[in-house]
JSON list of C-alpha atoms in Angstrom, two decimals:
[
{"chain": "A", "resi": 1, "resn": "UNK", "atom": "CA", "xyz": [12.69, -3.28, -10.73]},
{"chain": "A", "resi": 2, "resn": "UNK", "atom": "CA", "xyz": [16.19, -3.45, -9.27]},
{"chain": "A", "resi": 3, "resn": "UNK", "atom": "CA", "xyz": [15.35, -0.70, -6.75]},
{"chain": "A", "resi": 4, "resn": "UNK", "atom": "CA", "xyz": [12.25, -2.63, -5.68]},
{"chain": "A", "resi": 5, "resn": "UNK", "atom": "CA", "xyz": [14.27, -5.79, -5.03]},
{"chain": "A", "resi": 6, "resn": "UNK", "atom": "CA", "xyz": [16.92, -3.86, -3.09]},
{"chain": "A", "resi": 7, "resn": "UNK", "atom": "CA", "xyz": [14.20, -2.16, -1.03]},
{"chain": "A", "resi": 8, "resn": "UNK", "atom": "CA", "xyz": [12.58, -5.51, -0.36]},
{"chain": "A", "resi": 9, "resn": "UNK", "atom": "CA", "xyz": [15.88, -6.89, 0.89]},
{"chain": "A", "resi": 10, "resn": "UNK", "atom": "CA", "xyz": [16.64, -3.84, 3.06]},
{"chain": "A", "resi": 11, "resn": "UNK", "atom": "CA", "xyz": [13.16, -3.60, 4.60]},
{"chain": "A", "resi": 12, "resn": "UNK", "atom": "CA", "xyz": [13.62, -6.41, 7.19]},
{"chain": "A", "resi": 13, "resn": "UNK", "atom": "CA", "xyz": [16.94, -4.91, 8.27]},
{"chain": "A", "resi": 14, "resn": "UNK", "atom": "CA", "xyz": [15.42, -1.44, 8.69]},
{"chain": "A", "resi": 15, "resn": "UNK", "atom": "CA", "xyz": [12.41, -2.91, 10.54]},
{"chain": "A", "resi": 16, "resn": "UNK", "atom": "CA", "xyz": [14.72, -4.84, 12.88]},
{"chain": "A", "resi": 17, "resn": "UNK", "atom": "CA", "xyz": [16.76, -1.72, 13.67]},
{"chain": "A", "resi": 18, "resn": "UNK", "atom": "CA", "xyz": [13.57, 0.28, 14.38]},
{"chain": "A", "resi": 19, "resn": "UNK", "atom": "CA", "xyz": [12.20, -2.60, 16.49]},
{"chain": "A", "resi": 20, "resn": "UNK", "atom": "CA", "xyz": [15.39, -2.74, 18.58]},
{"chain": "A", "resi": 21, "resn": "UNK", "atom": "CA", "xyz": [15.43, 1.04, 19.04]},
{"chain": "A", "resi": 22, "resn": "UNK", "atom": "CA", "xyz": [11.77, 1.03, 20.09]},
{"chain": "A", "resi": 23, "resn": "UNK", "atom": "CA", "xyz": [12.48, -1.81, 22.51]},
{"chain": "A", "resi": 24, "resn": "UNK", "atom": "CA", "xyz": [15.26, 0.22, 24.09]},
{"chain": "A", "resi": 25, "resn": "UNK", "atom": "CA", "xyz": [13.19, 3.41, 24.27]},
{"chain": "A", "resi": 26, "resn": "UNK", "atom": "CA", "xyz": [9.73, 2.20, 25.32]},
{"chain": "A", "resi": 27, "resn": "UNK", "atom": "CA", "xyz": [10.47, -1.35, 26.47]},
{"chain": "A", "resi": 28, "resn": "UNK", "atom": "CA", "xyz": [10.22, -4.80, 24.91]},
{"chain": "A", "resi": 29, "resn": "UNK", "atom": "CA", "xyz": [6.74, -5.59, 26.27]},
{"chain": "A", "resi": 30, "resn": "UNK", "atom": "CA", "xyz": [5.25, -2.33, 25.01]},
{"chain": "A", "resi": 31, "resn": "UNK", "atom": "CA", "xyz": [6.94, -2.76, 21.64]},
{"chain": "A", "resi": 32, "resn": "UNK", "atom": "CA", "xyz": [5.53, -6.28, 21.26]},
{"chain": "A", "resi": 33, "resn": "UNK", "atom": "CA", "xyz": [2.05, -5.09, 22.26]},
{"chain": "A", "resi": 34, "resn": "UNK", "atom": "CA", "xyz": [2.20, -2.34, 19.63]},
{"chain": "A", "resi": 35, "resn": "UNK", "atom": "CA", "xyz": [3.39, -4.71, 16.88]},
{"chain": "A", "resi": 36, "resn": "UNK", "atom": "CA", "xyz": [0.81, -7.38, 17.73]},
{"chain": "A", "resi": 37, "resn": "UNK", "atom": "CA", "xyz": [-1.93, -4.75, 18.12]},
{"chain": "A", "resi": 38, "resn": "UNK", "atom": "CA", "xyz": [-1.25, -3.18, 14.74]},
{"chain": "A", "resi": 39, "resn": "UNK", "atom": "CA", "xyz": [-1.28, -6.66, 13.18]},
{"chain": "A", "resi": 40, "resn": "UNK", "atom": "CA", "xyz": [-4.73, -7.32, 14.64]},
{"chain": "A", "resi": 41, "resn": "UNK", "atom": "CA", "xyz": [-5.90, -3.83, 13.64]},
{"chain": "A", "resi": 42, "resn": "UNK", "atom": "CA", "xyz": [-4.60, -4.47, 10.12]},
{"chain": "A", "resi": 43, "resn": "UNK", "atom": "CA", "xyz": [-6.62, -7.66, 9.85]},
{"chain": "A", "resi": 44, "resn": "UNK", "atom": "CA", "xyz": [-9.79, -5.92, 11.04]},
{"chain": "A", "resi": 45, "resn": "UNK", "atom": "CA", "xyz": [-9.30, -2.92, 8.73]},
{"chain": "A", "resi": 46, "resn": "UNK", "atom": "CA", "xyz": [-8.43, -5.16, 5.79]},
{"chain": "A", "resi": 47, "resn": "UNK", "atom": "CA", "xyz": [-11.64, -7.11, 6.24]},
{"chain": "A", "resi": 48, "resn": "UNK", "atom": "CA", "xyz": [-13.87, -4.08, 6.85]},
{"chain": "A", "resi": 49, "resn": "UNK", "atom": "CA", "xyz": [-12.52, -1.72, 4.21]},
{"chain": "A", "resi": 50, "resn": "UNK", "atom": "CA", "xyz": [-11.75, -4.53, 1.77]},
{"chain": "A", "resi": 51, "resn": "UNK", "atom": "CA", "xyz": [-15.38, -5.72, 1.78]},
{"chain": "A", "resi": 52, "resn": "UNK", "atom": "CA", "xyz": [-16.54, -2.11, 1.37]},
{"chain": "A", "resi": 53, "resn": "UNK", "atom": "CA", "xyz": [-14.18, -1.59, -1.60]},
{"chain": "A", "resi": 54, "resn": "UNK", "atom": "CA", "xyz": [-15.31, -4.85, -3.25]},
{"chain": "A", "resi": 55, "resn": "UNK", "atom": "CA", "xyz": [-18.98, -3.89, -2.80]},
{"chain": "A", "resi": 56, "resn": "UNK", "atom": "CA", "xyz": [-18.23, -0.52, -4.39]},
{"chain": "A", "resi": 57, "resn": "UNK", "atom": "CA", "xyz": [-16.71, -2.27, -7.43]},
{"chain": "A", "resi": 58, "resn": "UNK", "atom": "CA", "xyz": [-19.76, -4.54, -7.69]},
{"chain": "A", "resi": 59, "resn": "UNK", "atom": "CA", "xyz": [-22.19, -1.61, -7.42]},
{"chain": "A", "resi": 60, "resn": "UNK", "atom": "CA", "xyz": [-20.38, 0.31, -10.16]},
{"chain": "A", "resi": 61, "resn": "UNK", "atom": "CA", "xyz": [-20.31, -2.75, -12.42]},
{"chain": "A", "resi": 62, "resn": "UNK", "atom": "CA", "xyz": [-24.04, -3.31, -11.85]},
{"chain": "A", "resi": 63, "resn": "UNK", "atom": "CA", "xyz": [-24.67, 0.34, -12.81]},
{"chain": "A", "resi": 64, "resn": "UNK", "atom": "CA", "xyz": [-22.67, -0.09, -16.01]},
{"chain": "A", "resi": 65, "resn": "UNK", "atom": "CA", "xyz": [-19.87, 2.18, -14.79]},
{"chain": "A", "resi": 66, "resn": "UNK", "atom": "CA", "xyz": [-16.24, 1.25, -15.37]},
{"chain": "A", "resi": 67, "resn": "UNK", "atom": "CA", "xyz": [-14.92, 0.86, -11.79]},
{"chain": "A", "resi": 68, "resn": "UNK", "atom": "CA", "xyz": [-11.36, 2.09, -12.36]},
{"chain": "A", "resi": 69, "resn": "UNK", "atom": "CA", "xyz": [-11.24, 4.28, -9.25]},
{"chain": "A", "resi": 70, "resn": "UNK", "atom": "CA", "xyz": [-12.96, 1.62, -7.15]},
{"chain": "A", "resi": 71, "resn": "UNK", "atom": "CA", "xyz": [-10.46, -1.00, -8.32]},
{"chain": "A", "resi": 72, "resn": "UNK", "atom": "CA", "xyz": [-7.58, 1.29, -7.33]},
{"chain": "A", "resi": 73, "resn": "UNK", "atom": "CA", "xyz": [-9.27, 1.79, -3.95]},
{"chain": "A", "resi": 74, "resn": "UNK", "atom": "CA", "xyz": [-9.51, -1.97, -3.52]},
{"chain": "A", "resi": 75, "resn": "UNK", "atom": "CA", "xyz": [-5.85, -2.38, -4.45]},
{"chain": "A", "resi": 76, "resn": "UNK", "atom": "CA", "xyz": [-4.77, 0.32, -1.98]},
{"chain": "A", "resi": 77, "resn": "UNK", "atom": "CA", "xyz": [-6.88, -1.24, 0.80]},
{"chain": "A", "resi": 78, "resn": "UNK", "atom": "CA", "xyz": [-5.34, -4.64, 0.08]},
{"chain": "A", "resi": 79, "resn": "UNK", "atom": "CA", "xyz": [-1.78, -3.29, 0.14]},
{"chain": "A", "resi": 80, "resn": "UNK", "atom": "CA", "xyz": [-2.40, -1.14, 3.24]},
{"chain": "A", "resi": 81, "resn": "UNK", "atom": "CA", "xyz": [-4.00, -4.00, 5.14]},
{"chain": "A", "resi": 82, "resn": "UNK", "atom": "CA", "xyz": [-1.24, -6.42, 4.20]},
{"chain": "A", "resi": 83, "resn": "UNK", "atom": "CA", "xyz": [1.40, -3.92, 5.32]},
{"chain": "A", "resi": 84, "resn": "UNK", "atom": "CA", "xyz": [-0.32, -3.66, 8.71]},
{"chain": "A", "resi": 85, "resn": "UNK", "atom": "CA", "xyz": [-0.29, -7.45, 9.02]},
{"chain": "A", "resi": 86, "resn": "UNK", "atom": "CA", "xyz": [3.50, -7.55, 8.60]},
{"chain": "A", "resi": 87, "resn": "UNK", "atom": "CA", "xyz": [5.35, -7.00, 11.87]},
{"chain": "A", "resi": 88, "resn": "UNK", "atom": "CA", "xyz": [7.24, -3.72, 11.98]},
{"chain": "A", "resi": 89, "resn": "UNK", "atom": "CA", "xyz": [6.79, -0.04, 12.55]},
{"chain": "A", "resi": 90, "resn": "UNK", "atom": "CA", "xyz": [7.73, 1.21, 9.08]},
{"chain": "A", "resi": 91, "resn": "UNK", "atom": "CA", "xyz": [5.28, -1.11, 7.32]},
{"chain": "A", "resi": 92, "resn": "UNK", "atom": "CA", "xyz": [2.60, -0.15, 9.86]},
{"chain": "A", "resi": 93, "resn": "UNK", "atom": "CA", "xyz": [3.07, 3.57, 9.20]},
{"chain": "A", "resi": 94, "resn": "UNK", "atom": "CA", "xyz": [2.90, 3.09, 5.42]},
{"chain": "A", "resi": 95, "resn": "UNK", "atom": "CA", "xyz": [-0.11, 0.77, 5.81]},
{"chain": "A", "resi": 96, "resn": "UNK", "atom": "CA", "xyz": [-2.04, 3.32, 7.88]},
{"chain": "A", "resi": 97, "resn": "UNK", "atom": "CA", "xyz": [-1.19, 6.07, 5.41]},
{"chain": "A", "resi": 98, "resn": "UNK", "atom": "CA", "xyz": [-2.52, 3.95, 2.55]},
{"chain": "A", "resi": 99, "resn": "UNK", "atom": "CA", "xyz": [-5.70, 2.98, 4.44]},
{"chain": "A", "resi": 100, "resn": "UNK", "atom": "CA", "xyz": [-6.53, 6.53, 5.55]},
{"chain": "A", "resi": 101, "resn": "UNK", "atom": "CA", "xyz": [-8.88, 7.83, 2.80]},
{"chain": "A", "resi": 102, "resn": "UNK", "atom": "CA", "xyz": [-7.41, 11.36, 2.33]},
{"chain": "A", "resi": 103, "resn": "UNK", "atom": "CA", "xyz": [-3.86, 10.07, 1.97]},
{"chain": "A", "resi": 104, "resn": "UNK", "atom": "CA", "xyz": [-5.10, 7.10, -0.07]},
{"chain": "A", "resi": 105, "resn": "UNK", "atom": "CA", "xyz": [-6.33, 9.59, -2.69]},
{"chain": "A", "resi": 106, "resn": "UNK", "atom": "CA", "xyz": [-2.82, 11.00, -2.98]},
{"chain": "A", "resi": 107, "resn": "UNK", "atom": "CA", "xyz": [-1.42, 7.49, -3.34]},
{"chain": "A", "resi": 108, "resn": "UNK", "atom": "CA", "xyz": [-4.00, 6.60, -5.98]},
{"chain": "A", "resi": 109, "resn": "UNK", "atom": "CA", "xyz": [-3.10, 9.71, -7.98]},
{"chain": "A", "resi": 110, "resn": "UNK", "atom": "CA", "xyz": [0.60, 8.84, -7.82]},
{"chain": "A", "resi": 111, "resn": "UNK", "atom": "CA", "xyz": [-0.17, 5.27, -8.86]},
{"chain": "A", "resi": 112, "resn": "UNK", "atom": "CA", "xyz": [-2.29, 6.44, -11.80]},
{"chain": "A", "resi": 113, "resn": "UNK", "atom": "CA", "xyz": [0.45, 8.79, -13.01]},
{"chain": "A", "resi": 114, "resn": "UNK", "atom": "CA", "xyz": [2.98, 5.97, -12.77]},
{"chain": "A", "resi": 115, "resn": "UNK", "atom": "CA", "xyz": [0.74, 3.62, -14.75]},
{"chain": "A", "resi": 116, "resn": "UNK", "atom": "CA", "xyz": [0.10, 6.30, -17.38]},
{"chain": "A", "resi": 117, "resn": "UNK", "atom": "CA", "xyz": [3.83, 6.98, -17.78]},
{"chain": "A", "resi": 118, "resn": "UNK", "atom": "CA", "xyz": [4.56, 3.28, -18.22]},
{"chain": "A", "resi": 119, "resn": "UNK", "atom": "CA", "xyz": [1.80, 2.93, -20.79]},
{"chain": "A", "resi": 120, "resn": "UNK", "atom": "CA", "xyz": [3.06, 5.97, -22.69]},
{"chain": "A", "resi": 121, "resn": "UNK", "atom": "CA", "xyz": [6.59, 4.52, -22.78]},
{"chain": "A", "resi": 122, "resn": "UNK", "atom": "CA", "xyz": [5.31, 1.25, -24.21]},
{"chain": "A", "resi": 123, "resn": "UNK", "atom": "CA", "xyz": [3.23, 3.03, -26.86]},
{"chain": "A", "resi": 124, "resn": "UNK", "atom": "CA", "xyz": [6.01, 5.24, -28.17]},
{"chain": "A", "resi": 125, "resn": "UNK", "atom": "CA", "xyz": [6.70, 4.91, -31.85]},
{"chain": "A", "resi": 126, "resn": "UNK", "atom": "CA", "xyz": [10.22, 5.34, -33.12]},
{"chain": "A", "resi": 127, "resn": "UNK", "atom": "CA", "xyz": [10.62, 6.38, -36.74]},
{"chain": "A", "resi": 128, "resn": "UNK", "atom": "CA", "xyz": [13.94, 5.56, -38.34]},
{"chain": "A", "resi": 129, "resn": "UNK", "atom": "CA", "xyz": [14.86, 7.50, -41.51]}
]
């Protein structure tokens, strides 16, 4: 949890440094166009893929199937779309990676392993002699 908070505090600083470097390399106008464009693209992708993911959850529920994978898909689409909405290059890159289906599968697998590890830690039984 501490690492997450530190990362959250460092992210704006890193984004600002990348933004300034990009402004120096490609120009301020081009940098602003890219940041605004990815924000708009993020909103469009979030709406399109988010609705698709929600429909998939509904279809699986209607078929009596537990929609675990579909729920993870929906979560990844939500996180990826939100990252694209935030201004910055680093968040945009991570957002695109999460929204792109082949790399999303990798992310979902990592997320599932993390959840399983946390559940196993909570369910450990300690026997004291």
